[in-house]
Amino acid sequence: MRHRQNLIELFSTFVQFAGDRFGGWLADPRLERSMKASLQQAATTVRELSEGIWALHWHEHWRKNPTGSAANHLSAYLQESCYWAAYKMINRFTSTPYKLSDCFQIAIADLPKILNRFSAAQGSSLKAYASAAFGTAIRDTLRQRQEADICSDWGLLRKLSQKRFADALSKAGLPNHKVAQYSLAWNCFKTIYVPSKGTATRQLSRPERSTWEAIADLYNRDRLQLEDPGLPCSPEVMEQWLSFCAERARAYLYPSALSLNAPKPGLDEGELQDDLPDPMADAPLSLLIAAEEAEVRDSQRSQINTVLLNQLEQMDTQAQQLLQLYYGDELTQQQIAQELGIKQYAVSRRLSKTREILLLALASWSQQTLHISLSSDVVSNMNDVLEEWLYSYFHNAPPFTKGV
Amino acid sequence: MLSGFETPIQLWLEIPATVQSTAWQQSQAFSTAASRWNAYLNQLCVETFLHWWRDTAQSQSCEAAQIADPSTSPELWEVMNGVALTLDHTRLVLIPSEAIDTSELRTPQEWVDIPSWAGDYYLAAQVNPDEGWIRFWGYTSHHQIKANAHYEAGDRTYTLPSDALIADLNVLWVIRQLNAQEVTRGVLPPLPELTIEQAELLLEQLSPKISQEMSMLQSPRLMVSFEQWGSLLQNVEWRSRLLSHYRSTPAMAPQADTPALATVNTSTPVRLSQWFQNVFEAGWESLESLFGEANLAYSFRRTETAEGIRRVKLVSLETTFQPQSAVLMISLTPEIDGRVEVQVQLRPTPGDVYLPADVSLRLLSVASQPLQFTRSRQQDNYIQLKRFRCLPGWEFIVQIELNGTIVTEHFIS
């Protein structure tokens, strides 16, 4: 992969796949223009601003105006992180039916959530934060798909959250009153048809005729609660509906294509509002603020580095070895378990415990020196900082590398 | 196995094999297919969590887990999902789900809006019984739920999308260590107190016979207003009556080997006045027959009058967590004015020196008004209620509770 050369490219070009490999950078002219204009505005500031500062600037901008072009700039900026997260995940599994581009799509679709959760306050960088979050998004989706693949339709129906169920139907284009009817049928199904063994929930077989009758009975009684109760349903209709729901739920896990953040090269049309420049009156000022904050954070980061290094040195060799294997060598917990001859659950627990000790050290340090009043959210942000630090430390990269 | 998908961020626990088999067995006592399954998932979740907690607490030489909490009564799983635990003064509500997607945390309103039930933190648990593991994938606080969750009136739940939760439980443990003052609770108005008449009426309305005719899905929790339902549940006596309805409905009779999850509810009151005629109800034995002649340690401290009568009953407090028992001792002394002085004590079973910790002893009026309360600490040899005098014919209730198992004895003096 060719690294992007300058700030304009960084914030306005997108990964293009050729086959299942990186094919090149594709420019979005609209974003290119916007970035150029912003750089010109910023030229009034004395100093050159790093990509990290621009990222913070656009993130700030995105918070104020989520529908503007800031999200697209950030999407462009995070293409590389997303690509590498997908690349790592694919290489982790030797026999996976998924392609690099699948994983890339899964991850980038999560971008709005990632932008929403990211908080720069405790000093993590957007790039590092997003890398970890992309990885999580891919893992979660692949895990769900794997589980869904093992399940029979009837098993799968029991293993959906209400939200996922309703989302899948809405995505399939069903109107709300239909979604409500299907949801009720689904709840009736779950009430009546329960696994008869505690360890075999995936391969639920097709319900018997008598079960469908009971489900239909229940539905017909309860449908009167619905805003639009529709007609009474036969057992056959129940089965038909639920088969349809299972099919839609599966399809929902495998979206055919995502266009959410896809570039529109050459199509410099878009909707009218897309072309309106974002109100940028305060751009130079907000950039200056971002730059100042970045400076404060830099000094904070070196202190954090010291705190964590000290704590790490105090840990026993086994804990250090675990961290090295997990963060440095990027082994899975299963691989670590094999390597160390212990159970995977033990690896999971020990890793978790080790991280807790580091997090505790970091949090008490900030409580004492920064006089931060600790809340779950603040500590959660520190956790992101810790995760970022662990990755860079065990990759022998200078912790908190360039780019803020 | 999670086969490479795991992260060190989320607490991921193996369900011990024994837990899985006992949970399954015990769930069979519940009344409907859906409640059996619900009980199964909940039990897997809470026991696995406690196993882990005890392991961890031991290694940190922390205070052992405390689960003294009436609302953790497993019978609740007849009607709703979730279980509450009090650990180191922090109240956690675990909400298990078998969904493979962790899209949302869906918390029943009871855990949020009944003031005595509300938790500090709510933990989302994904249960995978096929592979035998549970993943705690996020948590939030009561405050966050009240401030940000979407309330769904249809099934009376508060839902939060997954990205509103904090994924790493380590954050929670760290916060508890560094800032135990974190604001965890949102503001709650108290629920109205029910009069006896109101409660009786509600219990009638909610009896499974009637609710079954209406619908099986129309869960009892949705049949009356939340204020009424919540007020009923927050009262220990009403709640245990409500839930025992479900257990005792003949159409849904539990299997013979019902574990001692259920409330033991004596339907016919013990007539204390008859004790003076040497007529005793089944189970009420003399001290000697239970403890043996020689054991004088069990006499009351006060000098016994000649007319005094003492009887003891072995009380089984078997919970889902461990079998426990104790001896309930009632001592009666007639007064000159025709009243009777009653002394209620709870003692360890023969051969034991200490009572189980955190067993509580309550005196209630027949209308369930709490009158007296005491609770055992670590290593108590006995606990007792203050002596009281009553006129013949007065009715009262003595309740013994351990880890949500409630034994109720009804007396008429």
PDB file of N, CA and C in Angstrom, chain A residues 92 132 136 139 143 322-323 325-327 330-333 336 344-356 358-359 383 386-387 390-391, chain B residues 2 4-12 52 135-137 167-171 173:
ATOM      1  N   ARG A  92      -5.475 -13.619  10.611  1.00  0.00           N
ATOM      2  CA  ARG A  92      -5.595 -14.330  11.861  1.00  0.00           C
ATOM      3  C   ARG A  92      -6.283 -15.672  11.649  1.00  0.00           C
ATOM      4  N   ALA A 132      -8.468   0.000  16.909  1.00  0.00           N
ATOM      5  CA  ALA A 132      -8.965  -1.004  17.851  1.00  0.00           C
ATOM      6  C   ALA A 132     -10.454  -1.244  17.635  1.00  0.00           C
ATOM      7  N   THR A 136     -12.654  -4.627  16.650  1.00  0.00           N
ATOM      8  CA  THR A 136     -13.780  -5.142  17.430  1.00  0.00           C
ATOM      9  C   THR A 136     -15.008  -5.349  16.557  1.00  0.00           C
ATOM     10  N   ARG A 139     -14.524  -8.441  14.434  1.00  0.00           N
ATOM     11  CA  ARG A 139     -14.628  -9.638  15.278  1.00  0.00           C
ATOM     12  C   ARG A 139     -16.072  -9.945  15.630  1.00  0.00           C
ATOM     13  N   ARG A 143     -18.036 -13.219  14.383  1.00  0.00           N
ATOM     14  CA  ARG A 143     -18.497 -14.164  15.400  1.00  0.00           C
ATOM     15  C   ARG A 143     -19.995 -14.430  15.252  1.00  0.00           C
ATOM     16  N   LEU A 322       2.403 -12.691  28.969  1.00  0.00           N
ATOM     17  CA  LEU A 322       1.046 -12.721  28.411  1.00  0.00           C
ATOM     18  C   LEU A 322       0.785 -11.501  27.535  1.00  0.00           C
ATOM     19  N   LEU A 323       1.151 -10.340  28.060  1.00  0.00           N
ATOM     20  CA  LEU A 323       0.924  -9.107  27.314  1.00  0.00           C
ATOM     21  C   LEU A 323       1.722  -9.116  26.012  1.00  0.00           C
ATOM     22  N   LEU A 325       2.701 -11.721  24.292  1.00  0.00           N
ATOM     23  CA  LEU A 325       2.115 -12.656  23.339  1.00  0.00           C
ATOM     24  C   LEU A 325       0.848 -12.087  22.713  1.00  0.00           C
ATOM     25  N   TYR A 326       0.070 -11.418  23.548  1.00  0.00           N
ATOM     26  CA  TYR A 326      -1.221 -10.945  23.043  1.00  0.00           C
ATOM     27  C   TYR A 326      -1.081  -9.664  22.225  1.00  0.00           C
ATOM     28  N   TYR A 327      -0.388  -8.681  22.776  1.00  0.00           N
ATOM     29  CA  TYR A 327      -0.313  -7.388  22.090  1.00  0.00           C
ATOM     30  C   TYR A 327       0.843  -7.333  21.097  1.00  0.00           C
ATOM     31  N   GLU A 330       0.537 -10.717  18.784  1.00  0.00           N
ATOM     32  CA  GLU A 330      -0.837 -10.778  18.297  1.00  0.00           C
ATOM     33  C   GLU A 330      -1.351 -12.203  18.142  1.00  0.00           C
ATOM     34  N   LEU A 331      -1.005 -13.029  19.105  1.00  0.00           N
ATOM     35  CA  LEU A 331      -1.584 -14.369  19.107  1.00  0.00           C
ATOM     36  C   LEU A 331      -3.011 -14.287  19.636  1.00  0.00           C
ATOM     37  N   THR A 332      -3.844 -15.227  19.227  1.00  0.00           N
ATOM     38  CA  THR A 332      -5.180 -15.293  19.819  1.00  0.00           C
ATOM     39  C   THR A 332      -5.032 -15.910  21.200  1.00  0.00           C
ATOM     40  N   GLN A 333      -6.073 -15.767  21.992  1.00  0.00           N
ATOM     41  CA  GLN A 333      -6.010 -16.341  23.336  1.00  0.00           C
ATOM     42  C   GLN A 333      -5.884 -17.860  23.254  1.00  0.00           C
ATOM     43  N   ILE A 336      -2.314 -18.618  22.609  1.00  0.00           N
ATOM     44  CA  ILE A 336      -1.537 -18.412  23.839  1.00  0.00           C
ATOM     45  C   ILE A 336      -1.748 -19.586  24.784  1.00  0.00           C
ATOM     46  N   GLN A 344      -7.872 -21.782  27.831  1.00  0.00           N
ATOM     47  CA  GLN A 344      -8.116 -20.483  27.223  1.00  0.00           C
ATOM     48  C   GLN A 344      -8.798 -19.510  28.186  1.00  0.00           C
ATOM     49  N   TYR A 345      -9.690 -20.056  29.010  1.00  0.00           N
ATOM     50  CA  TYR A 345     -10.377 -19.191  29.961  1.00  0.00           C
ATOM     51  C   TYR A 345      -9.387 -18.580  30.956  1.00  0.00           C
ATOM     52  N   ALA A 346      -8.369 -19.377  31.273  1.00  0.00           N
ATOM     53  CA  ALA A 346      -7.360 -18.874  32.207  1.00  0.00           C
ATOM     54  C   ALA A 346      -6.593 -17.726  31.568  1.00  0.00           C
ATOM     55  N   VAL A 347      -6.300 -17.868  30.275  1.00  0.00           N
ATOM     56  CA  VAL A 347      -5.617 -16.783  29.559  1.00  0.00           C
ATOM     57  C   VAL A 347      -6.479 -15.533  29.609  1.00  0.00           C
ATOM     58  N   SER A 348      -7.748 -15.712  29.320  1.00  0.00           N
ATOM     59  CA  SER A 348      -8.671 -14.582  29.288  1.00  0.00           C
ATOM     60  C   SER A 348      -8.703 -13.865  30.644  1.00  0.00           C
ATOM     61  N   ARG A 349      -8.811 -14.662  31.689  1.00  0.00           N
ATOM     62  CA  ARG A 349      -8.883 -14.066  33.027  1.00  0.00           C
ATOM     63  C   ARG A 349      -7.606 -13.347  33.407  1.00  0.00           C
ATOM     64  N   ARG A 350      -6.486 -14.002  33.112  1.00  0.00           N
ATOM     65  CA  ARG A 350      -5.213 -13.390  33.535  1.00  0.00           C
ATOM     66  C   ARG A 350      -4.945 -12.102  32.767  1.00  0.00           C
ATOM     67  N   LEU A 351      -5.242 -12.140  31.474  1.00  0.00           N
ATOM     68  CA  LEU A 351      -5.064 -10.921  30.677  1.00  0.00           C
ATOM     69  C   LEU A 351      -5.917  -9.800  31.245  1.00  0.00           C
ATOM     70  N   SER A 352      -7.145 -10.160  31.545  1.00  0.00           N
ATOM     71  CA  SER A 352      -8.084  -9.172  32.036  1.00  0.00           C
ATOM     72  C   SER A 352      -7.591  -8.598  33.365  1.00  0.00           C
ATOM     73  N   LYS A 353      -7.106  -9.484  34.229  1.00  0.00           N
ATOM     74  CA  LYS A 353      -6.613  -9.058  35.536  1.00  0.00           C
ATOM     75  C   LYS A 353      -5.388  -8.139  35.376  1.00  0.00           C
ATOM     76  N   THR A 354      -4.507  -8.525  34.465  1.00  0.00           N
ATOM     77  CA  THR A 354      -3.311  -7.723  34.238  1.00  0.00           C
ATOM     78  C   THR A 354      -3.679  -6.330  33.748  1.00  0.00           C
ATOM     79  N   ARG A 355      -4.627  -6.307  32.832  1.00  0.00           N
ATOM     80  CA  ARG A 355      -5.054  -5.000  32.333  1.00  0.00           C
ATOM     81  C   ARG A 355      -5.705  -4.176  33.433  1.00  0.00           C
ATOM     82  N   GLU A 356      -6.430  -4.862  34.314  1.00  0.00           N
ATOM     83  CA  GLU A 356      -7.085  -4.126  35.394  1.00  0.00           C
ATOM     84  C   GLU A 356      -6.042  -3.427  36.265  1.00  0.00           C
ATOM     85  N   LEU A 358      -3.066  -2.409  35.403  1.00  0.00           N
ATOM     86  CA  LEU A 358      -2.522  -1.262  34.678  1.00  0.00           C
ATOM     87  C   LEU A 358      -3.507  -0.100  34.657  1.00  0.00           C
ATOM     88  N   LEU A 359      -4.760  -0.448  34.437  1.00  0.00           N
ATOM     89  CA  LEU A 359      -5.787   0.599  34.387  1.00  0.00           C
ATOM     90  C   LEU A 359      -5.911   1.289  35.740  1.00  0.00           C
ATOM     91  N   ASN A 383      -9.090   3.640  29.499  1.00  0.00           N
ATOM     92  CA  ASN A 383      -8.944   2.278  29.029  1.00  0.00           C
ATOM     93  C   ASN A 383      -8.534   2.267  27.555  1.00  0.00           C
ATOM     94  N   LEU A 386      -4.963   3.164  27.441  1.00  0.00           N
ATOM     95  CA  LEU A 386      -4.160   2.008  27.857  1.00  0.00           C
ATOM     96  C   LEU A 386      -4.010   1.005  26.722  1.00  0.00           C
ATOM     97  N   GLU A 387      -5.115   0.729  26.051  1.00  0.00           N
ATOM     98  CA  GLU A 387      -5.103  -0.240  24.951  1.00  0.00           C
ATOM     99  C   GLU A 387      -4.134   0.230  23.859  1.00  0.00           C
ATOM    100  N   LEU A 390      -0.554  -0.179  25.070  1.00  0.00           N
ATOM    101  CA  LEU A 390      -0.114  -1.580  25.076  1.00  0.00           C
ATOM    102  C   LEU A 390       0.285  -2.033  23.677  1.00  0.00           C
ATOM    103  N   TYR A 391      -0.545  -1.670  22.693  1.00  0.00           N
ATOM    104  CA  TYR A 391      -0.213  -2.065  21.324  1.00  0.00           C
ATOM    105  C   TYR A 391       1.105  -1.458  20.884  1.00  0.00           C
TER     106      TYR A 391
ATOM    107  N   LEU B   2     -14.415 -19.375  21.678  1.00  0.00           N
ATOM    108  CA  LEU B   2     -14.669 -18.169  20.895  1.00  0.00           C
ATOM    109  C   LEU B   2     -13.728 -18.093  19.692  1.00  0.00           C
ATOM    110  N   GLY B   4     -10.667 -17.159  18.627  1.00  0.00           N
ATOM    111  CA  GLY B   4      -9.956 -16.029  18.047  1.00  0.00           C
ATOM    112  C   GLY B   4     -10.737 -14.729  18.032  1.00  0.00           C
ATOM    113  N   PHE B   5     -11.995 -14.793  18.414  1.00  0.00           N
ATOM    114  CA  PHE B   5     -12.801 -13.572  18.376  1.00  0.00           C
ATOM    115  C   PHE B   5     -12.742 -12.798  19.684  1.00  0.00           C
ATOM    116  N   GLU B   6     -12.117 -13.393  20.682  1.00  0.00           N
ATOM    117  CA  GLU B   6     -12.173 -12.816  22.017  1.00  0.00           C
ATOM    118  C   GLU B   6     -11.264 -11.589  22.141  1.00  0.00           C
ATOM    119  N   THR B   7     -11.588 -10.748  23.110  1.00  0.00           N
ATOM    120  CA  THR B   7     -10.696  -9.645  23.443  1.00  0.00           C
ATOM    121  C   THR B   7     -10.486  -9.676  24.951  1.00  0.00           C
ATOM    122  N   PRO B   8      -9.409  -9.104  25.425  1.00  0.00           N
ATOM    123  CA  PRO B   8      -9.235  -9.095  26.879  1.00  0.00           C
ATOM    124  C   PRO B   8     -10.137  -8.061  27.528  1.00  0.00           C
ATOM    125  N   ILE B   9     -10.843  -7.315  26.705  1.00  0.00           N
ATOM    126  CA  ILE B   9     -11.688  -6.255  27.232  1.00  0.00           C
ATOM    127  C   ILE B   9     -12.891  -6.834  27.969  1.00  0.00           C
ATOM    128  N   GLN B  10     -13.450  -7.886  27.415  1.00  0.00           N
ATOM    129  CA  GLN B  10     -14.713  -8.352  27.983  1.00  0.00           C
ATOM    130  C   GLN B  10     -14.532  -9.581  28.859  1.00  0.00           C
ATOM    131  N   LEU B  11     -15.228  -9.563  29.957  1.00  0.00           N
ATOM    132  CA  LEU B  11     -15.168 -10.677  30.883  1.00  0.00           C
ATOM    133  C   LEU B  11     -15.909 -11.854  30.265  1.00  0.00           C
ATOM    134  N   TRP B  12     -15.159 -12.940  30.109  1.00  0.00           N
ATOM    135  CA  TRP B  12     -15.696 -14.067  29.405  1.00  0.00           C
ATOM    136  C   TRP B  12     -15.458 -15.284  30.279  1.00  0.00           C
ATOM    137  N   TRP B  52     -16.930 -17.028  39.598  1.00  0.00           N
ATOM    138  CA  TRP B  52     -15.805 -16.178  39.217  1.00  0.00           C
ATOM    139  C   TRP B  52     -15.489 -15.168  40.325  1.00  0.00           C
ATOM    140  N   ARG B 135     -20.500 -14.250  28.289  1.00  0.00           N
ATOM    141  CA  ARG B 135     -19.681 -13.065  28.051  1.00  0.00           C
ATOM    142  C   ARG B 135     -20.412 -11.861  28.627  1.00  0.00           C
ATOM    143  N   PHE B 136     -19.749 -11.179  29.521  1.00  0.00           N
ATOM    144  CA  PHE B 136     -20.321  -9.933  30.031  1.00  0.00           C
ATOM    145  C   PHE B 136     -19.814  -8.832  29.110  1.00  0.00           C
ATOM    146  N   TRP B 137     -20.687  -8.363  28.263  1.00  0.00           N
ATOM    147  CA  TRP B 137     -20.210  -7.507  27.169  1.00  0.00           C
ATOM    148  C   TRP B 137     -20.379  -6.021  27.405  1.00  0.00           C
ATOM    149  N   ALA B 167     -17.806  -1.254  27.636  1.00  0.00           N
ATOM    150  CA  ALA B 167     -17.561  -2.662  27.321  1.00  0.00           C
ATOM    151  C   ALA B 167     -16.725  -3.376  28.380  1.00  0.00           C
ATOM    152  N   ASP B 168     -15.843  -2.656  29.013  1.00  0.00           N
ATOM    153  CA  ASP B 168     -14.878  -3.315  29.877  1.00  0.00           C
ATOM    154  C   ASP B 168     -15.288  -3.260  31.344  1.00  0.00           C
ATOM    155  N   LEU B 169     -15.547  -4.429  31.913  1.00  0.00           N
ATOM    156  CA  LEU B 169     -15.929  -4.455  33.319  1.00  0.00           C
ATOM    157  C   LEU B 169     -14.772  -4.030  34.224  1.00  0.00           C
ATOM    158  N   ASN B 170     -13.548  -4.088  33.707  1.00  0.00           N
ATOM    159  CA  ASN B 170     -12.422  -3.600  34.501  1.00  0.00           C
ATOM    160  C   ASN B 170     -12.633  -2.151  34.907  1.00  0.00           C
ATOM    161  N   VAL B 171     -13.270  -1.402  34.032  1.00  0.00           N
ATOM    162  CA  VAL B 171     -13.550  -0.001  34.346  1.00  0.00           C
ATOM    163  C   VAL B 171     -14.407   0.081  35.604  1.00  0.00           C
ATOM    164  N   TRP B 173     -14.616  -2.197  38.045  1.00  0.00           N
ATOM    165  CA  TRP B 173     -13.870  -2.566  39.265  1.00  0.00           C
ATOM    166  C   TRP B 173     -12.928  -1.432  39.676  1.00  0.00           C
TER     167      TRP B 173
END
